[in-house]
Short mmCIF file of C-alpha atoms and ligand atoms in Angstrom, two decimals:
data_model
loop_
_atom_site.label_atom_id
_atom_site.label_comp_id
_atom_site.label_asym_id
_atom_site.label_seq_id
_atom_site.Cartn_x
_atom_site.Cartn_y
_atom_site.Cartn_z
CA MET A 1 0.00 0.00 0.00
CA THR A 2 1.21 3.49 -0.79
CA THR A 3 0.22 6.76 0.82
CA THR A 4 1.83 9.18 -1.63
CA PRO A 5 0.20 9.83 -4.97
CA ASP A 6 2.18 8.98 -8.09
CA PRO A 7 3.54 12.01 -9.97
CA PRO A 8 1.65 12.83 -13.14
CA LEU A 9 2.91 10.73 -16.01
CA GLY A 10 5.41 12.40 -18.34
CA GLY A 11 5.45 15.67 -16.44
CA ASN A 12 8.33 17.45 -14.72
CA VAL A 13 8.10 17.15 -10.97
CA GLY A 14 10.23 20.08 -9.90
CA PRO A 15 12.96 22.53 -10.80
CA SER A 16 15.64 19.81 -10.70
CA ALA A 17 14.08 18.20 -13.77
CA GLU A 18 14.61 21.33 -15.89
CA PRO A 19 16.95 20.48 -18.77
CA LEU A 20 20.46 21.96 -18.38
CA THR A 21 21.72 24.20 -21.11
CA ALA A 22 24.56 22.74 -23.17
CA GLU A 23 26.91 25.36 -21.78
CA GLN A 24 26.02 24.61 -18.19
CA GLU A 25 26.58 20.91 -18.80
CA VAL A 26 30.02 21.66 -20.21
CA LEU A 27 30.93 23.82 -17.23
CA ASP A 28 29.73 21.19 -14.78
CA GLU A 29 31.79 18.53 -16.53
CA ALA A 30 34.80 20.83 -16.51
CA ALA A 31 34.44 21.47 -12.79
CA GLN A 32 34.42 17.73 -12.22
CA VAL A 33 37.51 17.20 -14.37
CA MET A 34 39.34 19.97 -12.51
CA GLU A 35 38.46 18.43 -9.17
CA ASP A 36 39.93 15.14 -10.32
CA LEU A 37 43.21 16.70 -11.48
CA GLU A 38 46.22 16.88 -9.19
CA PRO A 39 48.11 20.17 -9.11
CA ILE A 40 50.89 19.82 -11.66
CA VAL A 41 53.29 22.69 -11.01
CA ASP A 42 54.78 23.32 -7.62
CA MET A 43 57.70 25.51 -8.61
CA ASP A 44 58.06 29.18 -9.39
CA PRO A 45 58.09 29.51 -13.19
CA LEU A 46 60.51 32.40 -12.97
CA ASP A 47 63.17 30.10 -11.46
CA ASN A 48 63.79 28.97 -15.05
CA PRO A 49 65.81 31.45 -17.10
CA ARG A 50 64.35 30.14 -20.40
CA ARG A 51 60.58 29.86 -20.71
CA LEU A 52 58.72 28.55 -23.73
CA LEU A 53 54.92 28.70 -24.09
CA LEU A 54 53.04 26.71 -26.70
CA VAL A 55 49.39 27.29 -27.57
CA HIS A 56 47.70 24.30 -29.19
CA ALA A 57 44.09 23.50 -30.11
CA HIS A 58 43.56 19.85 -29.10
CA PRO A 59 45.37 17.15 -27.15
CA ASP A 60 47.79 15.45 -29.64
CA ASP A 61 48.57 18.62 -31.64
CA GLU A 62 51.45 19.40 -29.29
CA THR A 63 53.00 16.00 -29.94
CA ILE A 64 52.47 15.78 -33.71
CA GLY A 65 53.59 19.34 -34.43
CA THR A 66 56.03 20.26 -31.69
CA GLY A 67 56.84 17.08 -29.74
CA VAL A 68 60.60 17.01 -30.17
CA THR A 69 60.83 20.75 -29.60
CA MET A 70 59.04 20.43 -26.27
CA ALA A 71 61.04 17.37 -25.24
CA SER A 72 64.30 18.98 -26.26
CA TYR A 73 63.77 22.22 -24.33
CA ALA A 74 62.37 20.39 -21.32
CA ALA A 75 65.48 18.16 -21.31
CA GLN A 76 67.67 21.27 -21.42
CA GLY A 77 65.98 22.55 -18.28
CA ALA A 78 63.81 25.25 -19.88
CA LEU A 79 60.31 25.71 -18.53
CA VAL A 80 57.95 24.38 -21.19
CA THR A 81 54.35 25.46 -20.67
CA LEU A 82 51.65 23.95 -22.83
CA VAL A 83 48.24 25.57 -23.12
CA THR A 84 45.66 23.37 -24.85
CA CYS A 85 42.46 25.16 -25.84
CA THR A 86 39.96 22.27 -25.95
CA LEU A 87 39.71 18.65 -24.84
CA GLY A 88 39.28 17.41 -28.41
CA GLU A 89 35.79 16.04 -27.75
CA GLU A 90 34.96 15.79 -31.45
CA GLY A 91 37.95 13.66 -32.42
CA GLU A 92 37.54 10.41 -34.25
CA VAL A 93 38.18 7.40 -32.01
CA LEU A 94 40.65 5.02 -33.65
CA VAL A 95 40.55 2.37 -30.92
CA PRO A 96 37.54 0.05 -31.46
CA GLU A 97 37.16 -0.78 -27.73
CA LEU A 98 36.81 2.94 -26.97
CA ALA A 99 34.56 3.81 -29.92
CA HIS A 100 31.69 4.42 -27.49
CA LEU A 101 33.48 7.57 -26.23
CA ALA A 102 32.84 9.39 -29.53
CA ALA A 103 30.75 12.57 -29.41
CA ASP A 104 28.09 10.98 -31.65
CA ARG A 105 27.79 8.00 -29.26
CA ASP A 106 28.05 8.07 -25.43
CA GLY A 107 30.56 10.92 -25.30
CA GLY A 108 33.35 11.17 -22.74
CA LEU A 109 36.19 11.39 -25.22
CA GLY A 110 37.27 14.78 -23.88
CA GLU A 111 37.78 13.47 -20.34
CA HIS A 112 39.59 10.44 -21.73
CA ARG A 113 41.90 12.69 -23.74
CA VAL A 114 42.81 14.66 -20.60
CA GLY A 115 44.49 11.44 -19.48
CA GLU A 116 46.11 10.82 -22.86
CA LEU A 117 47.53 14.33 -22.83
CA ALA A 118 48.87 13.94 -19.30
CA ALA A 119 50.65 10.75 -20.37
CA ALA A 120 52.00 12.45 -23.50
CA CYS A 121 53.33 15.38 -21.45
CA GLU A 122 55.02 12.95 -19.11
CA ALA A 123 56.67 11.23 -22.09
CA LEU A 124 57.86 14.61 -23.37
CA GLY A 125 59.13 15.67 -19.94
CA VAL A 126 56.69 18.59 -19.86
CA LYS A 127 55.49 19.39 -16.36
CA ASP A 128 53.47 22.55 -16.85
CA HIS A 129 50.32 21.87 -18.77
CA ARG A 130 47.06 23.82 -18.63
CA PHE A 131 43.77 24.00 -20.48
CA LEU A 132 42.71 27.46 -21.63
CA GLY A 133 40.31 28.75 -18.96
CA GLY A 134 40.42 25.34 -17.22
CA ALA A 135 39.60 21.89 -18.60
CA GLY A 136 36.35 21.90 -20.56
CA ARG A 137 35.93 25.70 -20.62
CA TYR A 138 36.04 25.54 -24.42
CA VAL A 139 34.68 22.61 -26.37
CA ASP A 140 36.09 21.20 -29.61
CA SER A 141 34.32 22.82 -32.59
CA GLY A 142 34.74 19.89 -34.97
CA MET A 143 35.96 20.22 -38.57
CA MET A 144 35.13 23.38 -40.51
CA GLY A 145 31.58 23.48 -41.86
CA LEU A 146 30.03 21.03 -39.39
CA PRO A 147 26.99 22.01 -37.27
CA SER A 148 29.19 21.65 -34.16
CA ASN A 149 30.92 24.91 -35.23
CA ALA A 150 27.80 26.80 -34.08
CA ARG A 151 27.33 25.09 -30.72
CA PRO A 152 27.38 27.37 -27.65
CA GLY A 153 30.57 26.83 -25.66
CA CYS A 154 32.59 25.62 -28.62
CA PHE A 155 35.96 27.28 -29.10
CA TRP A 156 35.04 28.67 -32.52
CA GLN A 157 32.22 30.65 -30.86
CA ALA A 158 34.45 31.97 -28.07
CA ASP A 159 34.63 35.69 -27.44
CA LEU A 160 38.16 36.59 -28.50
CA ASP A 161 39.02 38.91 -25.63
CA GLU A 162 37.51 36.63 -23.04
CA ALA A 163 39.53 33.69 -24.35
CA ALA A 164 42.64 35.87 -24.69
CA ALA A 165 42.25 36.98 -21.05
CA HIS A 166 42.71 33.36 -19.92
CA LEU A 167 45.95 33.25 -21.89
CA VAL A 168 47.10 36.67 -20.68
CA ALA A 169 46.91 35.36 -17.11
CA VAL A 170 49.27 32.52 -18.11
CA ILE A 171 51.61 34.78 -20.09
CA ARG A 172 51.92 37.25 -17.22
CA GLU A 173 52.49 34.45 -14.73
CA VAL A 174 55.01 32.40 -16.72
CA ARG A 175 56.60 35.32 -18.62
CA PRO A 176 57.74 33.31 -21.65
CA GLN A 177 60.42 34.80 -23.89
CA VAL A 178 59.17 32.58 -26.71
CA VAL A 179 55.63 31.67 -27.77
CA VAL A 180 54.77 29.06 -30.41
CA THR A 181 51.39 28.80 -32.11
CA TYR A 182 49.87 28.27 -35.59
CA ASP A 183 49.64 30.54 -38.62
CA GLU A 184 46.45 32.47 -39.57
CA ASN A 185 45.00 29.38 -41.21
CA GLY A 186 45.66 27.32 -38.10
CA GLY A 187 48.08 25.26 -40.20
CA TYR A 188 45.35 23.43 -42.08
CA GLY A 189 42.05 25.24 -41.59
CA HIS A 190 40.52 23.56 -38.53
CA PRO A 191 38.37 26.17 -36.72
CA ASP A 192 39.96 25.45 -33.33
CA HIS A 193 43.45 25.83 -34.79
CA ILE A 194 42.48 29.15 -36.41
CA GLN A 195 40.98 30.28 -33.11
CA ALA A 196 44.06 29.14 -31.16
CA HIS A 197 46.11 31.34 -33.50
CA ARG A 198 43.82 34.33 -32.92
CA VAL A 199 43.72 33.88 -29.16
CA ALA A 200 47.50 33.46 -28.96
CA MET A 201 48.22 36.54 -31.07
CA ARG A 202 45.65 38.67 -29.25
CA GLY A 203 46.90 37.42 -25.87
CA ILE A 204 50.52 38.29 -26.74
CA GLU A 205 49.43 41.74 -27.97
CA VAL A 206 47.46 42.71 -24.88
CA ALA A 207 49.70 40.98 -22.30
CA ARG A 208 52.33 43.65 -22.93
CA ASP A 209 49.83 46.45 -22.35
CA GLY A 210 49.82 47.21 -18.64
CA SER A 211 46.48 49.02 -18.88
CA TRP A 212 44.75 45.89 -20.27
CA ARG A 213 43.22 43.88 -17.42
CA PRO A 214 45.81 44.87 -14.78
CA ASP A 215 44.05 42.40 -12.48
CA LEU A 216 45.68 39.60 -14.53
CA GLY A 217 49.22 40.53 -13.55
CA GLU A 218 52.06 42.77 -14.58
CA ALA A 219 52.57 43.48 -18.27
CA TRP A 220 54.87 41.05 -20.09
CA SER A 221 56.31 41.44 -23.55
CA VAL A 222 57.06 38.20 -25.44
CA ALA A 223 60.41 38.55 -27.24
CA LYS A 224 59.88 36.05 -30.06
CA VAL A 225 56.74 34.59 -31.61
CA TYR A 226 56.82 31.58 -33.91
CA TRP A 227 54.25 29.88 -36.08
CA THR A 228 54.66 26.17 -36.75
CA ALA A 229 55.51 25.37 -40.35
CA VAL A 230 56.03 22.34 -42.56
CA PRO A 231 58.44 23.26 -45.37
CA ARG A 232 57.11 22.15 -48.74
CA SER A 233 60.24 20.11 -49.44
CA VAL A 234 59.76 18.21 -46.18
CA LEU A 235 56.10 17.62 -46.98
CA GLN A 236 57.14 16.30 -50.40
CA ALA A 237 59.68 13.98 -48.79
CA GLY A 238 56.90 12.67 -46.51
CA ILE A 239 54.54 12.11 -49.46
CA ASP A 240 57.27 10.27 -51.36
CA ALA A 241 58.22 8.13 -48.36
CA LEU A 242 54.60 7.17 -47.68
CA ARG A 243 53.98 6.38 -51.34
CA GLU A 244 57.01 4.09 -51.43
CA SER A 245 55.66 2.30 -48.36
CA GLY A 246 52.18 1.86 -49.87
CA GLN A 247 50.48 4.49 -47.67
CA GLU A 248 49.83 6.84 -50.61
CA ASN A 249 46.16 7.34 -49.79
CA PHE A 250 46.86 9.37 -46.68
CA PHE A 251 47.73 12.59 -48.51
CA ALA A 252 45.96 11.49 -51.71
CA VAL A 253 48.25 13.72 -53.75
CA GLU A 254 51.45 13.36 -55.74
CA SER A 255 52.80 16.79 -55.01
CA ALA A 256 53.07 18.94 -51.88
CA ASP A 257 51.86 21.88 -54.01
CA GLU A 258 48.37 20.35 -53.99
CA LEU A 259 48.13 20.51 -50.20
CA PRO A 260 46.98 23.61 -48.30
CA PHE A 261 49.51 23.47 -45.49
CA GLY A 262 53.05 23.37 -46.88
CA VAL A 263 55.06 26.55 -46.35
CA PRO A 264 57.51 27.64 -49.09
CA ASP A 265 60.96 26.64 -47.86
CA ALA A 266 62.25 30.20 -48.11
CA GLU A 267 59.71 31.38 -45.53
CA VAL A 268 60.84 28.88 -42.92
CA THR A 269 63.19 30.73 -40.60
CA THR A 270 63.93 28.16 -37.95
CA ALA A 271 64.57 24.43 -37.66
CA VAL A 272 64.79 22.62 -34.34
CA ASP A 273 66.73 19.37 -34.61
CA GLY A 274 65.13 17.07 -32.05
CA ALA A 275 66.34 13.76 -33.44
CA LEU A 276 67.70 12.87 -29.99
CA HIS A 277 64.15 13.14 -28.64
CA MET A 278 62.38 11.00 -31.24
CA GLU A 279 61.79 8.28 -28.66
CA ALA A 280 59.96 10.72 -26.42
CA LYS A 281 57.85 11.92 -29.35
CA VAL A 282 56.96 8.37 -30.36
CA ALA A 283 56.04 7.53 -26.75
CA ALA A 284 53.84 10.63 -26.64
CA MET A 285 52.21 9.60 -29.94
CA ARG A 286 51.44 6.23 -28.37
CA ALA A 287 49.89 8.02 -25.39
CA HIS A 288 47.35 9.58 -27.76
CA ALA A 289 46.02 6.11 -28.54
CA THR A 290 42.49 7.14 -29.49
CA GLN A 291 43.84 9.61 -32.06
CA ILE A 292 47.04 8.31 -33.62
CA SER A 293 46.76 4.87 -35.14
CA LEU A 294 49.75 2.56 -34.76
CA ASP A 295 49.43 1.51 -38.41
CA GLY A 296 48.77 5.05 -39.64
CA PRO A 297 51.02 7.49 -41.45
CA PHE A 298 52.61 9.19 -38.43
CA PHE A 299 54.04 5.95 -37.08
CA ALA A 300 54.93 4.87 -40.62
CA LEU A 301 56.90 8.10 -41.09
CA SER A 302 58.58 7.78 -37.71
CA ASN A 303 59.73 4.28 -38.62
CA MET A 304 60.91 5.03 -42.14
CA VAL A 305 62.42 8.44 -42.16
CA GLY A 306 61.99 9.45 -38.57
CA HIS A 307 65.07 11.51 -38.06
CA GLU A 308 64.75 13.59 -41.21
CA ILE A 309 61.01 14.17 -41.01
CA MET A 310 59.60 13.56 -37.55
CA GLY A 311 62.73 14.56 -35.65
CA MET A 312 62.99 18.02 -37.21
CA GLU A 313 60.39 20.66 -36.45
CA TYR A 314 60.14 23.92 -38.33
CA TYR A 315 58.93 27.41 -37.56
CA ARG A 316 58.44 30.87 -38.95
CA LEU A 317 59.63 33.73 -36.77
CA VAL A 318 56.86 36.32 -37.06
CA SER A 319 57.73 38.71 -34.25
CA GLY A 320 61.10 39.53 -32.71
CA GLU A 321 64.64 39.49 -34.02
CA PRO A 322 66.21 36.31 -35.41
CA GLY A 323 69.25 35.13 -33.48
CA GLU A 324 72.67 34.96 -35.08
CA GLN A 325 73.22 31.25 -34.58
CA ARG A 326 72.39 29.48 -37.88
CA ASP A 327 72.39 25.96 -39.28
CA LEU A 328 73.78 24.90 -42.68
CA ASP A 329 70.56 26.04 -44.41
CA GLY A 330 70.91 29.49 -42.89
CA ARG A 331 68.06 28.91 -40.46
CA GLU A 332 67.96 29.58 -36.76
CA SER A 333 68.41 26.34 -34.85
CA ASP A 334 67.38 27.60 -31.41
CA LEU A 335 64.08 29.31 -30.60
CA PHE A 336 65.81 31.22 -27.82
CA SER A 337 68.68 32.39 -30.02
CA GLY A 338 69.27 36.10 -29.41
CA VAL A 339 67.04 36.20 -26.34
CA GLY A 340 68.54 37.58 -23.12
ZN1 ZN B 401 44.00 19.75 -33.59
#
């Protein structure tokens, strides 16, 4: 026997049954993720005379694009600070057992990738890693042209100055002499990469202006700003190596000129030789298991021509003076060359 009446069928029974907005859900998830994270940095950043800040869009971008650079400077004792702008919730899941984490299934990929990124940073020797505005503040926008680009809370929809303010707080705290991010096209046109570029450039610009949000710390002027670059000749070497190995469908082109992301060799100012740190980069690639397939092109390249292609990382110096130290191609070989 029951003494309480049943609630009306199909109706909401109170305020707690109100549907959450998508943004609120994201913020709640982020708060949970932050609670679960251990504090990572327990030292004063300014104890390190050389400080490098990298701004990337998704977990795995830091490893694929700048892995040996990060490992190399970390090994030399520089402070390497990574800011990742989203959790990469919209990524494709390449591990069948984890396919349920995909955004179009159960979801949860973002939280999973927080762990992958932590493992990758450990492999690279990078101790200072943050998410822009805290984990989950900005959600992956998905590839350009998808409906997810318009979703509230996605990084593509972020207010530029609000997002830049999160980065300004980091810049003024860490005071990096060198910042690395993408070019205006985000390297290859992904909305989150384009937005990471905009946020990084805006953050650098306003961080040096003491009248801009003085509550975020003392003004700091970044000495050198680099955009990641893949020289066209290196891209061509990769295409040729993959074709010879039977992986030709990855790029689906014969010539690097047909791809939107090769940079003319003459525009590449800087080459970091990280061949000694290839093992760390490969370990970090393995850490991003849902994203980088073991039988895919990145591992194929690292096996075949690793030192020439995966062990060298290239940049364009877009702000600041190039250092005098040069390699045989006339390029800078040290991001900090000429600094302090
Ligand atoms: Zn990315």
